[in-house]
PDB file of C-alpha atoms in Angstrom:
ATOM      1  CA  ASP A   1       0.061  -0.037   0.342  1.00 59.00           C
ATOM      2  CA  ALA A   2       1.192   3.845  -0.857  1.00 69.00           C
ATOM      3  CA  GLY A   3       2.017   5.837   2.742  1.00 93.00           C
ATOM      4  CA  ILE A   4      -1.165   7.577   2.247  1.00 96.00           C
ATOM      5  CA  THR A   5      -3.104   8.210   5.428  1.00 97.00           C
ATOM      6  CA  GLN A   6      -6.214  10.766   6.234  1.00 98.00           C
ATOM      7  CA  SER A   7      -6.439  12.329   9.266  1.00 97.00           C
ATOM      8  CA  PRO A   8      -9.301  12.335  10.761  1.00 98.00           C
ATOM      9  CA  ARG A   9     -10.833   9.213   9.055  1.00 97.00           C
ATOM     10  CA  HIS A  10     -14.828  10.166  10.406  1.00 97.00           C
ATOM     11  CA  LYS A  11     -16.069  13.720  11.327  1.00 98.00           C
ATOM     12  CA  VAL A  12     -19.429  15.392  12.430  1.00 98.00           C
ATOM     13  CA  THR A  13     -19.487  19.089  12.245  1.00 97.00           C
ATOM     14  CA  GLU A  14     -21.614  21.998  12.918  1.00 97.00           C
ATOM     15  CA  THR A  15     -23.208  23.847  10.063  1.00 98.00           C
ATOM     16  CA  GLY A  16     -21.090  26.916   9.513  1.00 97.00           C
ATOM     17  CA  THR A  17     -18.070  25.577  10.905  1.00 97.00           C
ATOM     18  CA  PRO A  18     -14.104  25.441   9.573  1.00 96.00           C
ATOM     19  CA  VAL A  19     -12.878  22.155   8.822  1.00 98.00           C
ATOM     20  CA  THR A  20      -9.295  21.069   7.458  1.00 98.00           C
ATOM     21  CA  LEU A  21      -8.553  17.614   5.856  1.00 98.00           C
ATOM     22  CA  ARG A  22      -5.498  16.333   6.231  1.00 98.00           C
ATOM     23  CA  CYS A  23      -3.601  14.358   3.690  1.00 98.00           C
ATOM     24  CA  HIS A  24       0.298  13.126   4.813  1.00 98.00           C
ATOM     25  CA  GLN A  25       2.053  10.737   2.538  1.00 97.00           C
ATOM     26  CA  THR A  26       6.041   9.618   2.318  1.00 96.00           C
ATOM     27  CA  GLU A  27       6.230   8.015  -0.997  1.00 93.00           C
ATOM     28  CA  ASN A  28       7.708  11.818  -1.872  1.00 92.00           C
ATOM     29  CA  HIS A  29       5.195  12.208  -5.377  1.00 91.00           C
ATOM     30  CA  ARG A  30       4.975  14.879  -6.923  1.00 89.00           C
ATOM     31  CA  TYR A  31       0.783  15.261  -7.021  1.00 89.00           C
ATOM     32  CA  MET A  32      -1.174  15.207  -4.710  1.00 93.00           C
ATOM     33  CA  TYR A  33      -5.316  15.476  -5.272  1.00 93.00           C
ATOM     34  CA  TRP A  34      -8.440  15.927  -3.153  1.00 96.00           C
ATOM     35  CA  TYR A  35     -11.705  14.129  -4.833  1.00 95.00           C
ATOM     36  CA  ARG A  36     -15.043  13.960  -3.042  1.00 96.00           C
ATOM     37  CA  GLN A  37     -16.705  10.666  -3.598  1.00 96.00           C
ATOM     38  CA  ASP A  38     -21.058  10.867  -3.380  1.00 93.00           C
ATOM     39  CA  PRO A  39     -24.096   8.613  -5.300  1.00 86.00           C
ATOM     40  CA  GLY A  40     -24.681   9.092  -8.616  1.00 79.00           C
ATOM     41  CA  HIS A  41     -21.135  11.752  -9.039  1.00 81.00           C
ATOM     42  CA  GLY A  42     -18.653   9.296  -8.781  1.00 85.00           C
ATOM     43  CA  LEU A  43     -15.622  10.826  -7.879  1.00 90.00           C
ATOM     44  CA  ARG A  44     -15.199  14.383  -8.611  1.00 92.00           C
ATOM     45  CA  LEU A  45     -11.656  16.827  -8.446  1.00 92.00           C
ATOM     46  CA  ILE A  46     -11.752  19.015  -5.670  1.00 95.00           C
ATOM     47  CA  HIS A  47      -8.015  20.265  -5.910  1.00 95.00           C
ATOM     48  CA  TYR A  48      -4.999  19.440  -6.966  1.00 92.00           C
ATOM     49  CA  SER A  49      -1.685  20.461  -6.072  1.00 92.00           C
ATOM     50  CA  TYR A  50       1.379  19.757  -8.521  1.00 88.00           C
ATOM     51  CA  GLY A  51       4.028  20.662  -6.470  1.00 91.00           C
ATOM     52  CA  VAL A  52       4.838  22.702  -2.671  1.00 94.00           C
ATOM     53  CA  LYS A  53       2.928  26.052  -2.898  1.00 93.00           C
ATOM     54  CA  ASP A  54       1.191  24.840  -6.973  1.00 93.00           C
ATOM     55  CA  THR A  55      -1.909  24.036  -6.325  1.00 94.00           C
ATOM     56  CA  ASP A  56      -5.267  23.959  -9.359  1.00 92.00           C
ATOM     57  CA  LYS A  57      -9.393  23.685  -8.939  1.00 92.00           C
ATOM     58  CA  GLY A  58     -10.639  20.539  -9.742  1.00 91.00           C
ATOM     59  CA  GLU A  59     -14.168  20.736 -10.835  1.00 88.00           C
ATOM     60  CA  VAL A  60     -15.426  21.372  -8.088  1.00 94.00           C
ATOM     61  CA  SER A  61     -13.347  23.558  -5.896  1.00 95.00           C
ATOM     62  CA  ASP A  62     -16.500  25.737  -4.947  1.00 96.00           C
ATOM     63  CA  GLY A  63     -16.969  25.879  -0.736  1.00 96.00           C
ATOM     64  CA  TYR A  64     -13.024  24.733  -0.371  1.00 98.00           C
ATOM     65  CA  SER A  65      -9.181  25.836  -0.137  1.00 97.00           C
ATOM     66  CA  VAL A  66      -5.928  23.756  -0.057  1.00 98.00           C
ATOM     67  CA  SER A  67      -2.042  24.049   1.065  1.00 97.00           C
ATOM     68  CA  ARG A  68       0.504  22.298   0.230  1.00 97.00           C
ATOM     69  CA  SER A  69       3.735  24.066   2.248  1.00 96.00           C
ATOM     70  CA  LYS A  70       5.169  20.450   1.965  1.00 96.00           C
ATOM     71  CA  THR A  71       5.777  17.712  -0.576  1.00 95.00           C
ATOM     72  CA  GLU A  72       4.397  15.408   1.661  1.00 97.00           C
ATOM     73  CA  ASP A  73       1.028  17.303   3.135  1.00 98.00           C
ATOM     74  CA  PHE A  74      -1.717  18.811   1.547  1.00 98.00           C
ATOM     75  CA  LEU A  75      -4.624  19.855   3.043  1.00 98.00           C
ATOM     76  CA  LEU A  76      -8.286  20.960   2.278  1.00 98.00           C
ATOM     77  CA  THR A  77      -9.770  23.427   4.098  1.00 98.00           C
ATOM     78  CA  LEU A  78     -13.859  24.048   4.055  1.00 97.00           C
ATOM     79  CA  GLU A  79     -13.676  27.515   5.479  1.00 93.00           C
ATOM     80  CA  SER A  80     -17.867  27.651   6.196  1.00 96.00           C
ATOM     81  CA  ALA A  81     -19.279  23.744   6.075  1.00 97.00           C
ATOM     82  CA  THR A  82     -22.028  23.093   3.757  1.00 97.00           C
ATOM     83  CA  SER A  83     -24.670  19.852   4.260  1.00 97.00           C
ATOM     84  CA  SER A  84     -23.972  19.644   0.931  1.00 97.00           C
ATOM     85  CA  GLN A  85     -20.748  19.292   1.970  1.00 98.00           C
ATOM     86  CA  THR A  86     -21.149  15.893   3.563  1.00 98.00           C
ATOM     87  CA  SER A  87     -19.607  13.568   1.626  1.00 97.00           C
ATOM     88  CA  VAL A  88     -15.844  10.973   1.349  1.00 97.00           C
ATOM     89  CA  TYR A  89     -13.496  12.983   0.949  1.00 98.00           C
ATOM     90  CA  PHE A  90     -10.245  10.581  -0.715  1.00 97.00           C
ATOM     91  CA  CYS A  91      -6.550  12.521  -0.552  1.00 97.00           C
ATOM     92  CA  ALA A  92      -4.795  10.055  -4.270  1.00 94.00           C
ATOM     93  CA  ILE A  93      -1.142  11.168  -4.944  1.00 93.00           C
ATOM     94  CA  SER A  94       1.146  10.437  -8.200  1.00 88.00           C
ATOM     95  CA  ASP A  95       4.277  10.421  -9.224  1.00 81.00           C
ATOM     96  CA  SER A  96       3.956  10.912 -13.471  1.00 66.00           C
ATOM     97  CA  ARG A  97       7.424  11.197 -14.013  1.00 56.00           C
ATOM     98  CA  THR A  98       7.176   7.051 -14.064  1.00 50.00           C
ATOM     99  CA  VAL A  99       7.144   5.280 -17.040  1.00 43.00           C
ATOM    100  CA  SER A 100       3.853   3.546 -16.107  1.00 51.00           C
ATOM    101  CA  GLY A 101       2.501   7.301 -16.486  1.00 63.00           C
ATOM    102  CA  ASN A 102      -0.107   8.791 -14.179  1.00 67.00           C
ATOM    103  CA  THR A 103      -1.580   6.024 -12.009  1.00 79.00           C
ATOM    104  CA  ILE A 104      -2.711   7.203  -8.623  1.00 85.00           C
ATOM    105  CA  TYR A 105      -2.708   5.322  -5.205  1.00 91.00           C
ATOM    106  CA  PHE A 106      -5.661   6.662  -3.068  1.00 93.00           C
ATOM    107  CA  GLY A 107      -5.931   7.129   0.737  1.00 95.00           C
ATOM    108  CA  GLU A 108      -8.926   4.959   2.919  1.00 95.00           C
ATOM    109  CA  GLY A 109     -11.347   7.971   3.175  1.00 96.00           C
ATOM    110  CA  SER A 110     -12.406  10.566   4.872  1.00 97.00           C
ATOM    111  CA  TRP A 111     -16.129  10.325   5.883  1.00 97.00           C
ATOM    112  CA  LEU A 112     -17.745  14.639   7.325  1.00 98.00           C
ATOM    113  CA  THR A 113     -20.757  14.516   8.075  1.00 98.00           C
ATOM    114  CA  VAL A 114     -22.041  17.913   8.516  1.00 97.00           C
ATOM    115  CA  VAL A 115     -25.063  19.015  10.317  1.00 97.00           C
TER     116      VAL A 115
ATOM    117  CA  SER B   1     -18.794  17.245 -16.311  1.00 41.00           C
ATOM    118  CA  GLN B   2     -17.315  13.755 -15.842  1.00 46.00           C
ATOM    119  CA  GLN B   3     -14.453  12.665 -18.470  1.00 60.00           C
ATOM    120  CA  GLY B   4     -16.082   9.170 -18.432  1.00 67.00           C
ATOM    121  CA  GLU B   5     -18.794   6.987 -18.507  1.00 80.00           C
ATOM    122  CA  GLU B   6     -19.595   3.841 -17.716  1.00 85.00           C
ATOM    123  CA  ASP B   7     -22.135   1.226 -18.391  1.00 87.00           C
ATOM    124  CA  PRO B   8     -23.425  -0.503 -16.738  1.00 92.00           C
ATOM    125  CA  GLN B   9     -24.683   1.413 -13.407  1.00 91.00           C
ATOM    126  CA  ALA B  10     -24.663  -1.500 -12.395  1.00 94.00           C
ATOM    127  CA  LEU B  11     -23.902  -5.754 -12.761  1.00 96.00           C
ATOM    128  CA  SER B  12     -24.517  -9.062 -11.117  1.00 97.00           C
ATOM    129  CA  ILE B  13     -23.356 -12.495 -12.305  1.00 96.00           C
ATOM    130  CA  GLN B  14     -22.950 -15.131 -10.819  1.00 97.00           C
ATOM    131  CA  GLU B  15     -19.186 -16.782 -10.195  1.00 97.00           C
ATOM    132  CA  GLY B  16     -17.224 -18.233 -12.957  1.00 97.00           C
ATOM    133  CA  GLU B  17     -19.249 -16.016 -15.749  1.00 97.00           C
ATOM    134  CA  ASN B  18     -17.433 -13.316 -17.231  1.00 97.00           C
ATOM    135  CA  ALA B  19     -18.347  -9.319 -16.222  1.00 97.00           C
ATOM    136  CA  THR B  20     -17.811  -6.958 -18.697  1.00 97.00           C
ATOM    137  CA  MET B  21     -17.751  -2.916 -17.775  1.00 96.00           C
ATOM    138  CA  ASN B  22     -17.652  -0.865 -20.735  1.00 96.00           C
ATOM    139  CA  CYS B  23     -16.122   3.225 -20.672  1.00 95.00           C
ATOM    140  CA  SER B  24     -17.244   5.926 -23.100  1.00 94.00           C
ATOM    141  CA  TYR B  25     -14.919   9.267 -22.490  1.00 92.00           C
ATOM    142  CA  LYS B  26     -15.632  12.999 -24.419  1.00 90.00           C
ATOM    143  CA  THR B  27     -12.256  14.405 -25.330  1.00 87.00           C
ATOM    144  CA  SER B  28      -9.401  12.791 -26.852  1.00 87.00           C
ATOM    145  CA  ILE B  29      -7.160  10.995 -24.054  1.00 88.00           C
ATOM    146  CA  ASN B  30      -3.275  10.306 -23.830  1.00 86.00           C
ATOM    147  CA  ASN B  31      -4.633   7.039 -21.330  1.00 89.00           C
ATOM    148  CA  LEU B  32      -7.092   5.808 -19.707  1.00 92.00           C
ATOM    149  CA  GLN B  33      -7.640   4.099 -16.436  1.00 92.00           C
ATOM    150  CA  TRP B  34      -8.867   0.959 -14.573  1.00 95.00           C
ATOM    151  CA  TYR B  35     -10.134   1.118 -11.234  1.00 95.00           C
ATOM    152  CA  ARG B  36     -11.733  -0.734  -8.162  1.00 96.00           C
ATOM    153  CA  GLN B  37     -12.732  -0.118  -5.285  1.00 96.00           C
ATOM    154  CA  ASN B  38     -13.950  -2.208  -2.030  1.00 95.00           C
ATOM    155  CA  SER B  39     -16.323  -1.009   0.127  1.00 93.00           C
ATOM    156  CA  GLY B  40     -15.771   1.992   2.226  1.00 90.00           C
ATOM    157  CA  ARG B  41     -12.136   2.171   0.948  1.00 92.00           C
ATOM    158  CA  GLY B  42     -10.279   3.682  -1.604  1.00 92.00           C
ATOM    159  CA  LEU B  43      -9.400   2.827  -5.243  1.00 93.00           C
ATOM    160  CA  VAL B  44      -7.279   1.082  -6.275  1.00 94.00           C
ATOM    161  CA  HIS B  45      -4.973   0.083  -9.913  1.00 93.00           C
ATOM    162  CA  LEU B  46      -5.570  -2.380 -11.897  1.00 95.00           C
ATOM    163  CA  ILE B  47      -4.626  -1.166 -15.487  1.00 94.00           C
ATOM    164  CA  LEU B  48      -3.424   1.752 -17.050  1.00 92.00           C
ATOM    165  CA  ILE B  49      -4.257   1.419 -21.533  1.00 93.00           C
ATOM    166  CA  ARG B  50      -2.049   3.925 -23.218  1.00 91.00           C
ATOM    167  CA  SER B  51      -3.940   5.340 -26.236  1.00 91.00           C
ATOM    168  CA  ASN B  52      -1.587   4.211 -28.693  1.00 93.00           C
ATOM    169  CA  GLU B  53      -2.810   0.427 -27.202  1.00 95.00           C
ATOM    170  CA  ARG B  54      -5.882  -1.366 -28.813  1.00 97.00           C
ATOM    171  CA  GLU B  55      -5.359  -4.453 -26.260  1.00 98.00           C
ATOM    172  CA  LYS B  56      -3.800  -5.076 -23.001  1.00 97.00           C
ATOM    173  CA  HIS B  57      -3.845  -8.213 -20.766  1.00 96.00           C
ATOM    174  CA  SER B  58      -3.557  -8.411 -16.663  1.00 95.00           C
ATOM    175  CA  GLY B  59      -4.012 -11.929 -15.232  1.00 96.00           C
ATOM    176  CA  ARG B  60      -7.740 -12.185 -15.496  1.00 97.00           C
ATOM    177  CA  LEU B  61      -8.440  -8.740 -16.351  1.00 97.00           C
ATOM    178  CA  ARG B  62      -8.708  -7.755 -20.501  1.00 98.00           C
ATOM    179  CA  VAL B  63      -8.842  -4.249 -21.788  1.00 98.00           C
ATOM    180  CA  THR B  64      -9.798  -3.245 -24.760  1.00 98.00           C
ATOM    181  CA  LEU B  65      -9.640   0.402 -26.572  1.00 97.00           C
ATOM    182  CA  ASP B  66     -11.452   1.936 -28.922  1.00 97.00           C
ATOM    183  CA  THR B  67      -9.938   5.743 -29.958  1.00 95.00           C
ATOM    184  CA  SER B  68     -12.234   6.406 -32.361  1.00 95.00           C
ATOM    185  CA  LYS B  69     -15.147   5.731 -30.680  1.00 95.00           C
ATOM    186  CA  LYS B  70     -13.876   7.170 -27.108  1.00 95.00           C
ATOM    187  CA  SER B  71     -14.732   4.203 -25.234  1.00 96.00           C
ATOM    188  CA  SER B  72     -12.702   1.653 -23.243  1.00 96.00           C
ATOM    189  CA  SER B  73     -13.876  -2.262 -21.884  1.00 97.00           C
ATOM    190  CA  LEU B  74     -13.120  -3.976 -18.904  1.00 98.00           C
ATOM    191  CA  LEU B  75     -13.520  -7.567 -18.663  1.00 98.00           C
ATOM    192  CA  ILE B  76     -13.246 -10.293 -15.841  1.00 98.00           C
ATOM    193  CA  THR B  77     -12.942 -12.912 -16.821  1.00 98.00           C
ATOM    194  CA  ALA B  78     -13.835 -16.476 -14.545  1.00 97.00           C
ATOM    195  CA  SER B  79     -15.416 -14.284 -11.900  1.00 97.00           C
ATOM    196  CA  ARG B  80     -15.326 -15.004  -8.421  1.00 97.00           C
ATOM    197  CA  ALA B  81     -17.008 -13.824  -5.180  1.00 97.00           C
ATOM    198  CA  ALA B  82     -13.496 -11.839  -4.205  1.00 97.00           C
ATOM    199  CA  ASP B  83     -14.993  -9.157  -7.792  1.00 98.00           C
ATOM    200  CA  THR B  84     -17.385  -7.808  -5.828  1.00 98.00           C
ATOM    201  CA  ALA B  85     -16.388  -3.638  -5.898  1.00 97.00           C
ATOM    202  CA  SER B  86     -16.503  -0.658  -7.833  1.00 96.00           C
ATOM    203  CA  TYR B  87     -15.390  -0.302 -11.225  1.00 96.00           C
ATOM    204  CA  PHE B  88     -14.106   2.932 -11.973  1.00 94.00           C
ATOM    205  CA  CYS B  89     -13.040   3.931 -15.529  1.00 94.00           C
ATOM    206  CA  ALA B  90     -10.304   7.310 -15.183  1.00 91.00           C
ATOM    207  CA  THR B  91      -8.951   9.291 -18.318  1.00 89.00           C
ATOM    208  CA  ASP B  92      -5.423  11.067 -18.506  1.00 82.00           C
ATOM    209  CA  ASN B  93      -6.231  13.860 -20.544  1.00 74.00           C
ATOM    210  CA  ASN B  94      -2.898  15.184 -20.330  1.00 68.00           C
ATOM    211  CA  GLN B  95      -3.656  17.996 -18.045  1.00 66.00           C
ATOM    212  CA  GLY B  96      -1.032  18.593 -15.723  1.00 62.00           C
ATOM    213  CA  GLY B  97      -1.606  15.613 -14.152  1.00 65.00           C
ATOM    214  CA  LYS B  98      -5.471  15.197 -13.473  1.00 76.00           C
ATOM    215  CA  LEU B  99      -7.280  11.829 -13.948  1.00 82.00           C
ATOM    216  CA  ILE B 100     -10.661  12.659 -14.448  1.00 84.00           C
ATOM    217  CA  PHE B 101     -13.698   9.520 -12.595  1.00 88.00           C
ATOM    218  CA  GLY B 102     -16.792   7.840 -14.213  1.00 88.00           C
ATOM    219  CA  GLN B 103     -19.329   7.178 -12.173  1.00 89.00           C
ATOM    220  CA  GLY B 104     -18.488   3.441 -11.592  1.00 92.00           C
ATOM    221  CA  THR B 105     -19.967   0.024 -12.261  1.00 94.00           C
ATOM    222  CA  GLU B 106     -21.275  -1.321  -9.492  1.00 95.00           C
ATOM    223  CA  LEU B 107     -20.150  -5.429  -9.620  1.00 97.00           C
ATOM    224  CA  SER B 108     -21.741  -7.978  -7.470  1.00 97.00           C
ATOM    225  CA  VAL B 109     -20.773 -11.771  -8.384  1.00 97.00           C
ATOM    226  CA  LYS B 110     -22.793 -13.937  -6.720  1.00 96.00           C
ATOM    227  CA  PRO B 111     -21.325 -18.046  -5.507  1.00 92.00           C
TER     228      PRO B 111
END
């Protein structure tokens, strides 16, 4: 298994509160991603990073911000959580320098419930 | 909108049968990948097929790619109960390391 740790794994929070999810990797991979998974929508890319302090938006970035101050850590912040952000959040990493192409390795997920 | 669309959304078969899942996409791609997700877990990479390849095998998995039709299929032969999972295709259209996933096919293999 790729060395990816997500924390917290489960969280219940109230509407309007800030929430930060952390992804930590030990693989020294360049790319890191945050996806959310919802029934009927599959996995949707929220934000991704292609290096320290280099981030870009995915397809569902509204209401989310990210930061990457170190290669190994990628933080996802919900500034003011809403019920529509109740979801399972997956962190993923990849190293596109490999000849195998851009294979992504996933963490185990963080279950977030906004009440 | 999603790049990859899987078909069918759900598939139920008996152990020993073959399972075929299809994926269609919209734009040109660098490669297409298939992933598997067991219930409550993260996704695991199964196989990658490049845009200049037409077929690829890995154990009981066979993947085909038809770039003219913008479609791919994943065949699992001689299925087992342990193959029960959701299967996702993902496309890499060479946009800075992003992979776009489809909605997945939920496969149930009954013993």
